């Protein structure tokens, strides 16, 4: 039998950043993940401290971004590559009122350091922006597929990844450890994203899931250097080539599979054409399910009966910003007995069961 400290189930952004934290803390672990499709590989990878619909600050946004950037910088150094693209995010104003609201909100804390007070005009002839654009500070994009692929390779070199689905029926749970095939782990942390629905230990948590679809497009001669947010995001993907962009995303609450649909493609293109007048060639179309929670906060904590079992999930629409902070917080809770923020602790949903 192989004795380890942690078994991590899932290698999306949550499982990857937890594995990185365990490595930093010199803990021994194995990750199990089928290496299939997941939300993290679908995501645009944007981080942005402002809710751009109503110009309000994201919960703990700036602090999370600083932690995320620091963590990604560690990974960039490990893999000797670029993962963090600190490109400006520009909000296209739809009318004069929006611009006024931005100006007003940019005067007071905490938005004064997040919303740039200087406005800019349309960055390209093909972009329709009669009211101009405002720039968000501290925004950017992490290349998640690249980060996940590098990390998986790194784990494989150390014999720390198993390409499989965890079969929950094979987990033999004792008071102080869990056995799984040839592994004895002191703790198991489940990071399965929407896959939590199949997990008999944590599937009662109110994780609803929200399907999102995105396009990769080519728009010749646009030459954008910043991400533009109008009715959809338009985001340059320089690593994929000149004038290749990401367009997203849709939000669907009832459909929960990861198959792209013709309706979503049409909706994305219609929204894109409200501010881009140029030829648009669709190169790819992907879908994924975001692990969203009813109260929009992550799900961290320990199983109320099976004490070696833990969960790290519910990163919702903001896995990039939340991932590193939540992985660190869960680690400190498990190892150092530090209290979890009540806003993310699963006890907010399970307390009744415990009593
Ligand atoms: C279209 C779209 C656009 C998005 N854009 C952004 C964005 O710009 N910025 C942002 O921050 N977030 C974005 N998100 C949200 C982001 O994708 C999620 O917050 C994040 O990816 C969740 O990560 P996760 O690791 O929890 O889940 P996932 O990435 O889904 O990973 C879970 C992993 O667990 C594995 N798994 C499941 N069950 C098992 C099992 N039984 N055994 C072993 N492994 C298992 C799965 O195969 C998967 O690899 C977007 C999401 C979508 C769908």
Short mmCIF file of N, CA and C in Angstrom, two decimals, residues 46-199:
data_model
loop_
_atom_site.label_atom_id
_atom_site.label_comp_id
_atom_site.label_asym_id
_atom_site.label_seq_id
_atom_site.Cartn_x
_atom_site.Cartn_y
_atom_site.Cartn_z
N UNK A 46 -10.52 34.98 -17.53
CA UNK A 46 -10.43 36.39 -17.15
C UNK A 46 -10.45 36.55 -15.64
N UNK A 47 -9.73 37.54 -15.15
CA UNK A 47 -9.92 38.00 -13.77
C UNK A 47 -10.16 39.50 -13.82
N UNK A 48 -11.10 39.93 -13.01
CA UNK A 48 -11.61 41.29 -13.14
C UNK A 48 -12.28 41.66 -11.82
N UNK A 49 -11.82 42.69 -11.14
CA UNK A 49 -12.34 42.99 -9.80
C UNK A 49 -13.67 43.74 -9.78
N UNK A 50 -14.27 43.98 -10.97
CA UNK A 50 -15.49 44.79 -11.01
C UNK A 50 -16.61 44.03 -11.73
N UNK A 51 -17.81 44.06 -11.15
CA UNK A 51 -18.98 43.51 -11.84
C UNK A 51 -19.36 44.54 -12.90
N UNK A 52 -19.20 44.21 -14.17
CA UNK A 52 -19.27 45.23 -15.21
C UNK A 52 -20.69 45.58 -15.65
N UNK A 53 -21.66 44.85 -15.09
CA UNK A 53 -23.05 45.18 -15.41
C UNK A 53 -23.45 46.43 -14.65
N UNK A 54 -23.08 46.44 -13.33
CA UNK A 54 -23.56 47.59 -12.53
C UNK A 54 -22.43 48.37 -11.85
N UNK A 55 -21.17 48.09 -12.26
CA UNK A 55 -20.01 48.79 -11.71
C UNK A 55 -19.96 48.69 -10.18
N UNK A 56 -19.95 47.47 -9.70
CA UNK A 56 -19.81 47.27 -8.26
C UNK A 56 -18.59 46.38 -8.03
N UNK A 57 -17.96 46.48 -6.84
CA UNK A 57 -16.76 45.67 -6.62
C UNK A 57 -17.11 44.20 -6.44
N UNK A 58 -16.24 43.31 -6.94
CA UNK A 58 -16.41 41.87 -6.72
C UNK A 58 -15.99 41.58 -5.28
N UNK A 59 -16.69 40.67 -4.62
CA UNK A 59 -16.41 40.29 -3.23
C UNK A 59 -14.92 39.93 -3.06
N UNK A 60 -14.22 40.67 -2.24
CA UNK A 60 -12.80 40.45 -1.94
C UNK A 60 -11.93 40.38 -3.21
N UNK A 61 -12.40 41.07 -4.26
CA UNK A 61 -11.79 40.93 -5.58
C UNK A 61 -10.32 41.26 -5.67
N UNK A 62 -9.93 42.45 -5.18
CA UNK A 62 -8.54 42.85 -5.38
C UNK A 62 -7.59 41.91 -4.63
N UNK A 63 -7.95 41.57 -3.40
CA UNK A 63 -7.08 40.68 -2.59
C UNK A 63 -6.94 39.33 -3.29
N UNK A 64 -8.05 38.82 -3.82
CA UNK A 64 -7.98 37.52 -4.52
C UNK A 64 -7.09 37.61 -5.76
N UNK A 65 -7.20 38.72 -6.47
CA UNK A 65 -6.39 38.87 -7.69
C UNK A 65 -4.90 38.90 -7.34
N UNK A 66 -4.55 39.59 -6.27
CA UNK A 66 -3.13 39.67 -5.91
C UNK A 66 -2.61 38.28 -5.54
N UNK A 67 -3.42 37.49 -4.82
CA UNK A 67 -3.01 36.12 -4.47
C UNK A 67 -2.92 35.25 -5.72
N UNK A 68 -3.90 35.41 -6.62
CA UNK A 68 -3.89 34.61 -7.85
C UNK A 68 -2.65 34.92 -8.68
N UNK A 69 -2.34 36.22 -8.82
CA UNK A 69 -1.18 36.61 -9.64
C UNK A 69 0.12 36.07 -9.04
N UNK A 70 0.22 36.15 -7.71
CA UNK A 70 1.42 35.67 -7.03
C UNK A 70 1.58 34.16 -7.28
N UNK A 71 0.47 33.43 -7.16
CA UNK A 71 0.50 31.97 -7.33
C UNK A 71 0.85 31.62 -8.77
N UNK A 72 0.23 32.32 -9.71
CA UNK A 72 0.50 32.03 -11.12
C UNK A 72 1.95 32.40 -11.46
N UNK A 73 2.47 33.44 -10.82
CA UNK A 73 3.87 33.80 -11.05
C UNK A 73 4.79 32.65 -10.59
N UNK A 74 4.44 31.99 -9.50
CA UNK A 74 5.23 30.83 -9.04
C UNK A 74 5.20 29.73 -10.09
N UNK A 75 4.01 29.52 -10.66
CA UNK A 75 3.88 28.46 -11.67
C UNK A 75 4.63 28.84 -12.96
N UNK A 76 4.58 30.12 -13.31
CA UNK A 76 5.32 30.57 -14.51
C UNK A 76 6.81 30.30 -14.35
N UNK A 77 7.30 30.51 -13.13
CA UNK A 77 8.72 30.30 -12.86
C UNK A 77 9.04 28.79 -12.93
N UNK A 78 8.14 27.99 -12.34
CA UNK A 78 8.35 26.53 -12.35
C UNK A 78 8.41 25.98 -13.77
N UNK A 79 7.53 26.50 -14.63
CA UNK A 79 7.41 25.94 -15.99
C UNK A 79 8.13 26.79 -17.04
N UNK A 80 8.73 27.87 -16.59
CA UNK A 80 9.46 28.76 -17.48
C UNK A 80 8.62 29.16 -18.70
N UNK A 81 7.43 29.64 -18.41
CA UNK A 81 6.51 30.03 -19.48
C UNK A 81 5.59 31.15 -19.00
N UNK A 82 4.86 31.77 -19.92
CA UNK A 82 3.91 32.84 -19.55
C UNK A 82 2.51 32.26 -19.44
N UNK A 83 1.85 32.53 -18.32
CA UNK A 83 0.48 32.07 -18.12
C UNK A 83 -0.47 33.24 -17.85
N UNK A 84 0.10 34.33 -17.30
CA UNK A 84 -0.71 35.49 -16.91
C UNK A 84 -0.53 36.60 -17.95
N UNK A 85 -1.66 36.96 -18.56
CA UNK A 85 -1.63 38.00 -19.57
C UNK A 85 -2.37 39.20 -18.97
N UNK A 86 -1.60 40.18 -18.46
CA UNK A 86 -2.24 41.28 -17.73
C UNK A 86 -2.77 42.33 -18.69
N UNK A 87 -3.70 41.93 -19.54
CA UNK A 87 -4.21 42.86 -20.56
C UNK A 87 -5.29 43.75 -19.96
N UNK A 88 -5.41 44.99 -20.46
CA UNK A 88 -6.46 45.86 -19.94
C UNK A 88 -7.85 45.32 -20.28
N UNK A 89 -8.80 45.57 -19.38
CA UNK A 89 -10.20 45.22 -19.65
C UNK A 89 -10.95 46.53 -19.82
N UNK A 90 -11.62 46.69 -20.95
CA UNK A 90 -12.31 47.95 -21.23
C UNK A 90 -13.81 47.73 -21.35
N UNK A 91 -14.55 48.53 -20.60
CA UNK A 91 -16.02 48.43 -20.64
C UNK A 91 -16.54 49.44 -21.64
N UNK A 92 -17.27 48.94 -22.63
CA UNK A 92 -17.86 49.82 -23.66
C UNK A 92 -19.16 50.39 -23.09
N UNK A 93 -19.29 51.72 -23.11
CA UNK A 93 -20.51 52.35 -22.57
C UNK A 93 -21.61 52.32 -23.62
N UNK A 94 -22.83 51.97 -23.15
CA UNK A 94 -23.96 51.88 -24.08
C UNK A 94 -24.74 53.18 -24.16
N UNK A 95 -24.54 54.07 -23.19
CA UNK A 95 -25.22 55.37 -23.22
C UNK A 95 -24.48 56.34 -22.29
N UNK A 96 -24.93 57.62 -22.32
CA UNK A 96 -24.23 58.65 -21.53
C UNK A 96 -24.40 58.41 -20.03
N UNK A 97 -25.54 57.83 -19.66
CA UNK A 97 -25.83 57.58 -18.24
C UNK A 97 -24.81 56.61 -17.63
N UNK A 98 -24.48 55.58 -18.37
CA UNK A 98 -23.49 54.60 -17.86
C UNK A 98 -22.15 55.28 -17.60
N UNK A 99 -21.78 56.13 -18.50
CA UNK A 99 -20.50 56.84 -18.38
C UNK A 99 -20.49 57.73 -17.14
N UNK A 100 -21.63 58.37 -16.90
CA UNK A 100 -21.77 59.24 -15.72
C UNK A 100 -21.67 58.42 -14.44
N UNK A 101 -22.36 57.26 -14.45
CA UNK A 101 -22.35 56.39 -13.27
C UNK A 101 -20.92 55.95 -12.97
N UNK A 102 -20.20 55.57 -14.01
CA UNK A 102 -18.81 55.15 -13.86
C UNK A 102 -17.99 56.28 -13.21
N UNK A 103 -18.14 57.50 -13.77
CA UNK A 103 -17.37 58.65 -13.26
C UNK A 103 -17.64 58.87 -11.78
N UNK A 104 -18.90 58.75 -11.40
CA UNK A 104 -19.30 58.98 -10.01
C UNK A 104 -18.71 57.90 -9.11
N UNK A 105 -18.86 56.65 -9.54
CA UNK A 105 -18.40 55.54 -8.69
C UNK A 105 -16.88 55.51 -8.58
N UNK A 106 -16.21 56.03 -9.60
CA UNK A 106 -14.75 56.00 -9.60
C UNK A 106 -14.15 56.98 -8.59
N UNK A 107 -15.01 57.80 -7.96
CA UNK A 107 -14.50 58.78 -7.00
C UNK A 107 -14.33 58.18 -5.60
N UNK A 108 -15.13 57.16 -5.30
CA UNK A 108 -15.17 56.65 -3.92
C UNK A 108 -14.54 55.27 -3.78
N UNK A 109 -14.12 54.96 -2.56
CA UNK A 109 -13.56 53.65 -2.26
C UNK A 109 -14.65 52.58 -2.33
N UNK A 110 -14.41 51.34 -2.69
CA UNK A 110 -13.12 50.82 -3.14
C UNK A 110 -12.92 50.95 -4.66
N UNK A 111 -13.93 51.55 -5.36
CA UNK A 111 -13.84 51.55 -6.82
C UNK A 111 -12.84 52.57 -7.36
N UNK A 112 -12.43 53.53 -6.50
CA UNK A 112 -11.54 54.58 -7.00
C UNK A 112 -10.25 54.01 -7.58
N UNK A 113 -9.77 52.88 -7.01
CA UNK A 113 -8.52 52.33 -7.57
C UNK A 113 -8.79 51.25 -8.63
N UNK A 114 -10.07 50.89 -8.81
CA UNK A 114 -10.39 49.83 -9.78
C UNK A 114 -10.88 50.39 -11.12
N UNK A 115 -11.54 51.54 -11.07
CA UNK A 115 -12.07 52.14 -12.31
C UNK A 115 -11.21 53.33 -12.71
N UNK A 116 -10.62 53.26 -13.88
CA UNK A 116 -9.79 54.37 -14.37
C UNK A 116 -10.70 55.56 -14.73
N UNK A 117 -10.30 56.75 -14.30
CA UNK A 117 -11.16 57.92 -14.55
C UNK A 117 -10.98 58.51 -15.95
N UNK A 118 -9.94 58.06 -16.68
CA UNK A 118 -9.77 58.58 -18.06
C UNK A 118 -10.54 57.67 -19.03
N UNK A 119 -11.30 58.24 -19.91
CA UNK A 119 -12.03 57.44 -20.90
C UNK A 119 -11.25 57.38 -22.20
N UNK A 120 -11.53 56.34 -22.98
CA UNK A 120 -10.87 56.26 -24.28
C UNK A 120 -11.92 56.12 -25.39
N UNK A 121 -11.51 56.43 -26.61
CA UNK A 121 -12.42 56.30 -27.75
C UNK A 121 -12.32 54.89 -28.33
N UNK A 122 -13.07 54.66 -29.37
CA UNK A 122 -13.08 53.33 -29.99
C UNK A 122 -11.65 52.92 -30.41
N UNK A 123 -11.23 51.68 -30.04
CA UNK A 123 -9.87 51.26 -30.37
C UNK A 123 -9.69 50.83 -31.83
N UNK A 124 -10.79 50.70 -32.58
CA UNK A 124 -10.66 50.28 -34.00
C UNK A 124 -11.87 50.77 -34.77
N UNK A 125 -11.68 51.01 -36.06
CA UNK A 125 -12.78 51.53 -36.88
C UNK A 125 -13.98 50.59 -36.86
N UNK A 126 -13.73 49.30 -36.74
CA UNK A 126 -14.83 48.32 -36.78
C UNK A 126 -15.55 48.16 -35.45
N UNK A 127 -15.07 48.87 -34.40
CA UNK A 127 -15.74 48.78 -33.08
C UNK A 127 -16.64 49.99 -32.91
N UNK A 128 -17.93 49.73 -32.72
CA UNK A 128 -18.90 50.82 -32.56
C UNK A 128 -18.97 51.20 -31.08
N UNK A 129 -18.43 52.37 -30.75
CA UNK A 129 -18.39 52.79 -29.35
C UNK A 129 -18.58 54.30 -29.25
N UNK A 130 -19.78 54.80 -29.59
CA UNK A 130 -19.99 56.25 -29.63
C UNK A 130 -19.81 56.94 -28.27
N UNK A 131 -19.99 56.20 -27.17
CA UNK A 131 -19.84 56.80 -25.84
C UNK A 131 -18.47 56.49 -25.22
N UNK A 132 -17.63 55.80 -25.97
CA UNK A 132 -16.29 55.51 -25.48
C UNK A 132 -16.23 54.31 -24.56
N UNK A 133 -15.06 54.12 -23.93
CA UNK A 133 -14.84 52.96 -23.06
C UNK A 133 -14.09 53.40 -21.80
N UNK A 134 -14.32 52.66 -20.72
CA UNK A 134 -13.59 52.89 -19.47
C UNK A 134 -12.73 51.67 -19.16
N UNK A 135 -11.56 51.92 -18.56
CA UNK A 135 -10.63 50.81 -18.30
C UNK A 135 -10.68 50.38 -16.83
N UNK A 136 -10.71 49.06 -16.64
CA UNK A 136 -10.68 48.49 -15.29
C UNK A 136 -9.22 48.18 -14.94
N UNK A 137 -8.80 48.60 -13.75
CA UNK A 137 -7.44 48.27 -13.31
C UNK A 137 -7.42 46.88 -12.66
N UNK A 138 -6.27 46.27 -12.63
CA UNK A 138 -6.04 44.96 -12.00
C UNK A 138 -6.69 43.80 -12.74
N UNK A 139 -7.09 44.00 -14.00
CA UNK A 139 -7.70 42.90 -14.74
C UNK A 139 -6.67 42.12 -15.53
N UNK A 140 -7.09 41.00 -16.09
CA UNK A 140 -6.19 40.22 -16.94
C UNK A 140 -6.78 38.86 -17.26
N UNK A 141 -5.93 38.00 -17.77
CA UNK A 141 -6.38 36.67 -18.18
C UNK A 141 -5.30 35.63 -17.93
N UNK A 142 -5.70 34.53 -17.33
CA UNK A 142 -4.80 33.40 -17.15
C UNK A 142 -5.12 32.37 -18.22
N UNK A 143 -4.09 31.85 -18.86
CA UNK A 143 -4.31 30.80 -19.87
C UNK A 143 -4.50 29.47 -19.14
N UNK A 144 -5.75 29.16 -18.85
CA UNK A 144 -6.04 27.98 -18.02
C UNK A 144 -5.71 26.65 -18.68
N UNK A 145 -6.06 26.44 -19.97
CA UNK A 145 -5.71 25.14 -20.57
C UNK A 145 -4.19 24.90 -20.50
N UNK A 146 -3.41 25.95 -20.72
CA UNK A 146 -1.95 25.81 -20.69
C UNK A 146 -1.47 25.52 -19.26
N UNK A 147 -2.04 26.24 -18.29
CA UNK A 147 -1.65 26.02 -16.89
C UNK A 147 -1.95 24.57 -16.47
N UNK A 148 -3.16 24.12 -16.81
CA UNK A 148 -3.56 22.76 -16.42
C UNK A 148 -2.68 21.70 -17.09
N UNK A 149 -2.38 21.93 -18.37
CA UNK A 149 -1.57 20.94 -19.11
C UNK A 149 -0.16 20.86 -18.53
N UNK A 150 0.44 22.02 -18.23
CA UNK A 150 1.79 22.02 -17.65
C UNK A 150 1.77 21.33 -16.29
N UNK A 151 0.74 21.64 -15.50
CA UNK A 151 0.72 21.07 -14.15
C UNK A 151 0.52 19.56 -14.21
N UNK A 152 -0.28 19.12 -15.15
CA UNK A 152 -0.52 17.68 -15.27
C UNK A 152 0.77 16.95 -15.64
N UNK A 153 1.49 17.54 -16.56
CA UNK A 153 2.78 16.96 -16.99
C UNK A 153 3.75 16.88 -15.80
N UNK A 154 3.76 17.94 -15.03
CA UNK A 154 4.62 18.03 -13.84
C UNK A 154 4.24 16.93 -12.84
N UNK A 155 2.93 16.73 -12.64
CA UNK A 155 2.48 15.68 -11.73
C UNK A 155 2.85 14.30 -12.28
N UNK A 156 2.68 14.14 -13.59
CA UNK A 156 2.97 12.84 -14.22
C UNK A 156 4.44 12.46 -14.01
N UNK A 157 5.33 13.46 -14.15
CA UNK A 157 6.77 13.19 -13.99
C UNK A 157 7.07 12.67 -12.59
N UNK A 158 6.26 13.10 -11.62
CA UNK A 158 6.50 12.67 -10.23
C UNK A 158 5.63 11.48 -9.83
N UNK A 159 4.88 10.93 -10.78
CA UNK A 159 4.00 9.80 -10.48
C UNK A 159 2.86 10.19 -9.56
N UNK A 160 2.40 11.45 -9.66
CA UNK A 160 1.37 11.91 -8.72
C UNK A 160 0.00 12.10 -9.37
N UNK A 161 -0.17 11.64 -10.62
CA UNK A 161 -1.50 11.78 -11.23
C UNK A 161 -1.96 10.43 -11.75
N UNK A 162 -3.22 10.12 -11.53
CA UNK A 162 -3.81 8.92 -12.12
C UNK A 162 -4.94 9.36 -13.04
N UNK A 163 -4.87 8.90 -14.28
CA UNK A 163 -5.87 9.30 -15.26
C UNK A 163 -7.06 8.35 -15.16
N UNK A 164 -8.04 8.76 -14.38
CA UNK A 164 -9.23 7.92 -14.16
C UNK A 164 -10.29 8.76 -13.47
N UNK A 165 -11.49 8.23 -13.43
CA UNK A 165 -12.54 8.81 -12.60
C UNK A 165 -12.47 8.11 -11.26
N UNK A 166 -12.63 8.84 -10.19
CA UNK A 166 -12.68 8.19 -8.87
C UNK A 166 -14.02 7.47 -8.76
N UNK A 167 -13.95 6.20 -8.39
CA UNK A 167 -15.17 5.42 -8.16
C UNK A 167 -15.47 5.49 -6.66
N UNK A 168 -16.48 6.27 -6.32
CA UNK A 168 -16.75 6.56 -4.90
C UNK A 168 -17.02 5.28 -4.09
N UNK A 169 -17.52 4.25 -4.77
CA UNK A 169 -17.84 3.01 -4.03
C UNK A 169 -16.58 2.32 -3.53
N UNK A 170 -15.44 2.65 -4.14
CA UNK A 170 -14.18 1.98 -3.73
C UNK A 170 -13.46 2.73 -2.60
N UNK A 171 -14.03 3.84 -2.13
CA UNK A 171 -13.40 4.57 -1.02
C UNK A 171 -13.78 3.87 0.29
N UNK A 172 -12.77 3.38 1.01
CA UNK A 172 -13.05 2.75 2.31
C UNK A 172 -12.67 3.76 3.38
N UNK A 173 -13.70 4.29 4.03
CA UNK A 173 -13.45 5.42 4.94
C UNK A 173 -13.36 4.96 6.38
N UNK A 174 -12.21 5.19 7.02
CA UNK A 174 -12.03 4.91 8.45
C UNK A 174 -12.05 6.25 9.19
N UNK A 175 -11.81 6.21 10.51
CA UNK A 175 -11.86 7.46 11.27
C UNK A 175 -10.71 8.40 10.96
N UNK A 176 -9.53 7.80 10.71
CA UNK A 176 -8.33 8.64 10.56
C UNK A 176 -7.74 8.62 9.15
N UNK A 177 -8.31 7.82 8.27
CA UNK A 177 -7.75 7.74 6.92
C UNK A 177 -8.78 7.14 5.96
N UNK A 178 -8.39 7.12 4.69
CA UNK A 178 -9.25 6.53 3.66
C UNK A 178 -8.39 5.62 2.80
N UNK A 179 -8.92 4.44 2.47
CA UNK A 179 -8.20 3.56 1.53
C UNK A 179 -8.88 3.65 0.17
N UNK A 180 -8.05 3.71 -0.87
CA UNK A 180 -8.60 3.68 -2.23
C UNK A 180 -7.64 2.85 -3.07
N UNK A 181 -8.07 1.68 -3.47
CA UNK A 181 -7.20 0.73 -4.18
C UNK A 181 -5.90 0.53 -3.39
N UNK A 182 -4.76 0.88 -3.96
CA UNK A 182 -3.48 0.67 -3.28
C UNK A 182 -3.03 1.88 -2.46
N UNK A 183 -3.93 2.86 -2.27
CA UNK A 183 -3.55 4.11 -1.59
C UNK A 183 -4.17 4.17 -0.19
N UNK A 184 -3.37 4.60 0.78
CA UNK A 184 -3.94 4.97 2.08
C UNK A 184 -3.66 6.47 2.26
N UNK A 185 -4.73 7.26 2.30
CA UNK A 185 -4.56 8.73 2.41
C UNK A 185 -5.16 9.19 3.72
N UNK A 186 -4.47 10.13 4.36
CA UNK A 186 -5.02 10.67 5.61
C UNK A 186 -6.28 11.49 5.33
N UNK A 187 -6.25 12.15 4.16
CA UNK A 187 -7.40 13.01 3.84
C UNK A 187 -7.72 12.92 2.35
N UNK A 188 -8.98 13.11 2.02
CA UNK A 188 -9.39 13.20 0.62
C UNK A 188 -10.04 14.56 0.42
N UNK A 189 -9.60 15.30 -0.61
CA UNK A 189 -10.27 16.58 -0.91
C UNK A 189 -10.92 16.44 -2.29
N UNK A 190 -12.22 16.63 -2.32
CA UNK A 190 -12.98 16.52 -3.57
C UNK A 190 -13.04 17.90 -4.25
N UNK A 191 -12.55 17.93 -5.50
CA UNK A 191 -12.53 19.19 -6.28
C UNK A 191 -13.12 18.88 -7.66
N UNK A 192 -14.33 18.37 -7.71
CA UNK A 192 -14.84 17.84 -8.98
C UNK A 192 -15.67 18.82 -9.78
N UNK A 193 -15.72 20.11 -9.37
CA UNK A 193 -16.57 21.04 -10.10
C UNK A 193 -17.99 20.50 -10.14
N UNK A 194 -18.63 20.62 -11.30
CA UNK A 194 -20.03 20.17 -11.40
C UNK A 194 -20.16 18.64 -11.19
N UNK A 195 -19.03 17.94 -11.34
CA UNK A 195 -19.01 16.49 -11.08
C UNK A 195 -19.41 16.13 -9.65
N UNK A 196 -19.47 17.11 -8.75
CA UNK A 196 -19.88 16.87 -7.36
C UNK A 196 -21.28 16.24 -7.30
N UNK A 197 -22.03 16.45 -8.36
CA UNK A 197 -23.40 15.90 -8.38
C UNK A 197 -23.40 14.37 -8.25
N UNK A 198 -22.29 13.73 -8.64
CA UNK A 198 -22.20 12.26 -8.55
C UNK A 198 -21.59 11.83 -7.22
N UNK A 199 -21.16 12.78 -6.40
CA UNK A 199 -20.42 12.45 -5.17
C UNK A 199 -21.41 12.21 -4.02
#
